[in-house]
Amino acid sequence: MQFLCMGYFNPEKMNARPTEEIEAVMEECQPHIEKFYKSGKVLLDAGLESETKNLQRVKDKVIVTDGPFTETKELIGSVFVFEAENMEEAIQIASIHPTTQVKEGEKLGWRIEVRPVHYFKND
């Protein structure tokens, strides 16, 4: 079974920190991400830029708007897909990710959402 995880962060909290501090936190992530990859379960891992376009069908036209919306308190900063037998194992695997392992992440509003995927095509 495949699972999609979305890693969230609070941009206000991240942007309020000096660049050097954020770089140090990202460096602290490295051993955790290596352990995550060594699980052998990761199919896809991607960091996301903050630029967002939203597409919606309205009156038979596709409307494109800029995002994220100003009322958004947190953004998706990463996504990853991995294999697990069930949700319990998915939680164990996601718990290896730096989002849950790096202590400073709590102050930066980091969290992971885990969802089962019904269809994932990998060419």
PDB file of C-alpha atoms in Angstrom:
ATOM      1  CA  MET A   1       0.000   0.000   0.000  1.00  0.00           C
ATOM      2  CA  GLN A   2       1.259   3.506  -0.767  1.00  0.00           C
ATOM      3  CA  PHE A   3       1.012   6.541   1.475  1.00  0.00           C
ATOM      4  CA  LEU A   4       1.321  10.221   0.631  1.00  0.00           C
ATOM      5  CA  CYS A   5       2.729  12.498   3.291  1.00  0.00           C
ATOM      6  CA  MET A   6       2.658  16.258   3.242  1.00  0.00           C
ATOM      7  CA  GLY A   7       5.119  18.133   5.409  1.00  0.00           C
ATOM      8  CA  TYR A   8       3.754  21.452   6.652  1.00  0.00           C
ATOM      9  CA  PHE A   9       5.555  24.470   8.069  1.00  0.00           C
ATOM     10  CA  ASN A  10       4.650  27.913   9.354  1.00  0.00           C
ATOM     11  CA  PRO A  11       6.222  30.466   6.956  1.00  0.00           C
ATOM     12  CA  GLU A  12       5.955  33.336   9.453  1.00  0.00           C
ATOM     13  CA  LYS A  13       7.983  31.400  12.004  1.00  0.00           C
ATOM     14  CA  MET A  14      10.526  30.259   9.396  1.00  0.00           C
ATOM     15  CA  ASN A  15      10.934  33.739   7.884  1.00  0.00           C
ATOM     16  CA  ALA A  16      11.369  35.329  11.326  1.00  0.00           C
ATOM     17  CA  ARG A  17      14.587  33.363  11.895  1.00  0.00           C
ATOM     18  CA  PRO A  18      18.019  34.382  10.594  1.00  0.00           C
ATOM     19  CA  THR A  19      19.164  32.506   7.482  1.00  0.00           C
ATOM     20  CA  GLU A  20      22.107  30.970   9.350  1.00  0.00           C
ATOM     21  CA  GLU A  21      19.758  29.497  11.957  1.00  0.00           C
ATOM     22  CA  ILE A  22      17.497  27.924   9.313  1.00  0.00           C
ATOM     23  CA  GLU A  23      20.543  26.534   7.495  1.00  0.00           C
ATOM     24  CA  ALA A  24      21.724  24.953  10.766  1.00  0.00           C
ATOM     25  CA  VAL A  25      18.294  23.363  11.277  1.00  0.00           C
ATOM     26  CA  MET A  26      18.340  21.999   7.715  1.00  0.00           C
ATOM     27  CA  GLU A  27      21.818  20.563   8.327  1.00  0.00           C
ATOM     28  CA  GLU A  28      20.453  18.824  11.422  1.00  0.00           C
ATOM     29  CA  CYS A  29      17.850  17.170   9.159  1.00  0.00           C
ATOM     30  CA  GLN A  30      20.442  15.364   7.034  1.00  0.00           C
ATOM     31  CA  PRO A  31      21.099  12.269   9.215  1.00  0.00           C
ATOM     32  CA  HIS A  32      17.357  11.778   9.683  1.00  0.00           C
ATOM     33  CA  ILE A  33      16.627  12.013   5.962  1.00  0.00           C
ATOM     34  CA  GLU A  34      19.397   9.468   5.259  1.00  0.00           C
ATOM     35  CA  LYS A  35      17.840   7.064   7.783  1.00  0.00           C
ATOM     36  CA  PHE A  36      14.441   7.691   6.177  1.00  0.00           C
ATOM     37  CA  TYR A  37      15.824   6.770   2.722  1.00  0.00           C
ATOM     38  CA  LYS A  38      17.609   3.701   4.107  1.00  0.00           C
ATOM     39  CA  SER A  39      14.214   2.315   5.170  1.00  0.00           C
ATOM     40  CA  GLY A  40      13.925   1.163   1.548  1.00  0.00           C
ATOM     41  CA  LYS A  41      10.274   2.215   1.489  1.00  0.00           C
ATOM     42  CA  VAL A  42      10.532   5.730  -0.003  1.00  0.00           C
ATOM     43  CA  LEU A  43       9.234   6.008  -3.581  1.00  0.00           C
ATOM     44  CA  LEU A  44       9.299   9.813  -3.924  1.00  0.00           C
ATOM     45  CA  ASP A  45      10.530  12.696  -1.789  1.00  0.00           C
ATOM     46  CA  ALA A  46      10.299  16.314  -2.941  1.00  0.00           C
ATOM     47  CA  GLY A  47      10.734  19.720  -1.370  1.00  0.00           C
ATOM     48  CA  LEU A  48       8.338  22.350  -2.648  1.00  0.00           C
ATOM     49  CA  GLU A  49       8.811  26.017  -3.465  1.00  0.00           C
ATOM     50  CA  SER A  50       6.347  28.458  -1.927  1.00  0.00           C
ATOM     51  CA  GLU A  51       4.967  29.695  -5.290  1.00  0.00           C
ATOM     52  CA  THR A  52       1.507  28.234  -5.831  1.00  0.00           C
ATOM     53  CA  LYS A  53      -1.068  28.352  -8.623  1.00  0.00           C
ATOM     54  CA  ASN A  54      -4.602  27.212  -7.939  1.00  0.00           C
ATOM     55  CA  LEU A  55      -6.724  25.800 -10.759  1.00  0.00           C
ATOM     56  CA  GLN A  56     -10.486  25.559 -10.519  1.00  0.00           C
ATOM     57  CA  ARG A  57     -13.211  24.961 -13.060  1.00  0.00           C
ATOM     58  CA  VAL A  58     -15.770  27.794 -12.934  1.00  0.00           C
ATOM     59  CA  LYS A  59     -18.603  28.088 -15.483  1.00  0.00           C
ATOM     60  CA  ASP A  60     -16.904  25.809 -18.011  1.00  0.00           C
ATOM     61  CA  LYS A  61     -13.557  27.643 -17.771  1.00  0.00           C
ATOM     62  CA  VAL A  62     -10.408  26.796 -15.884  1.00  0.00           C
ATOM     63  CA  ILE A  63      -9.505  29.725 -13.658  1.00  0.00           C
ATOM     64  CA  VAL A  64      -5.903  30.091 -12.448  1.00  0.00           C
ATOM     65  CA  THR A  65      -5.226  32.141  -9.336  1.00  0.00           C
ATOM     66  CA  ASP A  66      -2.082  32.812  -7.348  1.00  0.00           C
ATOM     67  CA  GLY A  67      -1.627  31.231  -3.958  1.00  0.00           C
ATOM     68  CA  PRO A  68      -1.148  30.488  -1.243  1.00  0.00           C
ATOM     69  CA  PHE A  69      -4.094  32.327   0.182  1.00  0.00           C
ATOM     70  CA  THR A  70      -3.297  35.049   2.710  1.00  0.00           C
ATOM     71  CA  GLU A  71      -5.366  33.392   5.410  1.00  0.00           C
ATOM     72  CA  THR A  72      -3.149  30.300   5.232  1.00  0.00           C
ATOM     73  CA  LYS A  73      -1.216  29.856   8.483  1.00  0.00           C
ATOM     74  CA  GLU A  74       0.894  26.976   7.190  1.00  0.00           C
ATOM     75  CA  LEU A  75       2.204  25.782   3.853  1.00  0.00           C
ATOM     76  CA  ILE A  76       3.136  22.415   2.423  1.00  0.00           C
ATOM     77  CA  GLY A  77       6.922  22.415   2.173  1.00  0.00           C
ATOM     78  CA  SER A  78       7.488  18.825   1.127  1.00  0.00           C
ATOM     79  CA  VAL A  79       5.720  15.727  -0.085  1.00  0.00           C
ATOM     80  CA  PHE A  80       6.814  12.133  -0.040  1.00  0.00           C
ATOM     81  CA  VAL A  81       5.352   8.805  -1.051  1.00  0.00           C
ATOM     82  CA  PHE A  82       6.348   5.496   0.476  1.00  0.00           C
ATOM     83  CA  GLU A  83       5.148   1.935   0.864  1.00  0.00           C
ATOM     84  CA  ALA A  84       3.853   0.410   4.085  1.00  0.00           C
ATOM     85  CA  GLU A  85       1.671  -2.521   5.050  1.00  0.00           C
ATOM     86  CA  ASN A  86      -0.886  -0.380   6.916  1.00  0.00           C
ATOM     87  CA  MET A  87      -1.398   2.975   8.625  1.00  0.00           C
ATOM     88  CA  GLU A  88       0.443   1.831  11.746  1.00  0.00           C
ATOM     89  CA  GLU A  89       3.584   1.049   9.748  1.00  0.00           C
ATOM     90  CA  ALA A  90       3.099   4.261   7.725  1.00  0.00           C
ATOM     91  CA  ILE A  91       3.168   6.262  10.945  1.00  0.00           C
ATOM     92  CA  GLN A  92       6.344   4.468  12.025  1.00  0.00           C
ATOM     93  CA  ILE A  93       8.045   5.258   8.702  1.00  0.00           C
ATOM     94  CA  ALA A  94       6.841   8.883   8.646  1.00  0.00           C
ATOM     95  CA  SER A  95       8.151   9.258  12.196  1.00  0.00           C
ATOM     96  CA  ILE A  96      11.697   8.752  10.902  1.00  0.00           C
ATOM     97  CA  HIS A  97      11.388  11.894   8.733  1.00  0.00           C
ATOM     98  CA  PRO A  98      13.199  15.043   9.994  1.00  0.00           C
ATOM     99  CA  THR A  99       9.859  16.824  10.382  1.00  0.00           C
ATOM    100  CA  THR A 100       9.199  14.748  13.495  1.00  0.00           C
ATOM    101  CA  GLN A 101      12.793  14.159  14.614  1.00  0.00           C
ATOM    102  CA  VAL A 102      14.355  17.640  14.623  1.00  0.00           C
ATOM    103  CA  LYS A 103      13.472  19.408  17.879  1.00  0.00           C
ATOM    104  CA  GLU A 104      13.601  22.902  16.342  1.00  0.00           C
ATOM    105  CA  GLY A 105      10.867  21.859  13.892  1.00  0.00           C
ATOM    106  CA  GLU A 106       8.305  22.154  16.676  1.00  0.00           C
ATOM    107  CA  LYS A 107       9.106  25.869  17.014  1.00  0.00           C
ATOM    108  CA  LEU A 108       8.857  26.285  13.228  1.00  0.00           C
ATOM    109  CA  GLY A 109       5.411  24.724  12.989  1.00  0.00           C
ATOM    110  CA  TRP A 110       6.521  21.517  11.269  1.00  0.00           C
ATOM    111  CA  ARG A 111       4.066  18.619  11.016  1.00  0.00           C
ATOM    112  CA  ILE A 112       3.276  15.706   8.705  1.00  0.00           C
ATOM    113  CA  GLU A 113      -0.071  14.606   7.336  1.00  0.00           C
ATOM    114  CA  VAL A 114      -0.212  10.914   6.305  1.00  0.00           C
ATOM    115  CA  ARG A 115      -2.799   9.677   3.806  1.00  0.00           C
ATOM    116  CA  PRO A 116      -3.291   6.310   2.098  1.00  0.00           C
ATOM    117  CA  VAL A 117      -3.088   6.540  -1.697  1.00  0.00           C
ATOM    118  CA  HIS A 118      -5.626   4.611  -3.728  1.00  0.00           C
ATOM    119  CA  TYR A 119      -3.711   4.926  -6.974  1.00  0.00           C
ATOM    120  CA  PHE A 120      -0.095   5.786  -7.609  1.00  0.00           C
ATOM    121  CA  LYS A 121       1.454   5.267 -11.031  1.00  0.00           C
ATOM    122  CA  ASN A 122       5.214   5.119 -11.186  1.00  0.00           C
ATOM    123  CA  ASP A 123       6.532   4.836 -14.744  1.00  0.00           C
TER     124      ASP A 123
END
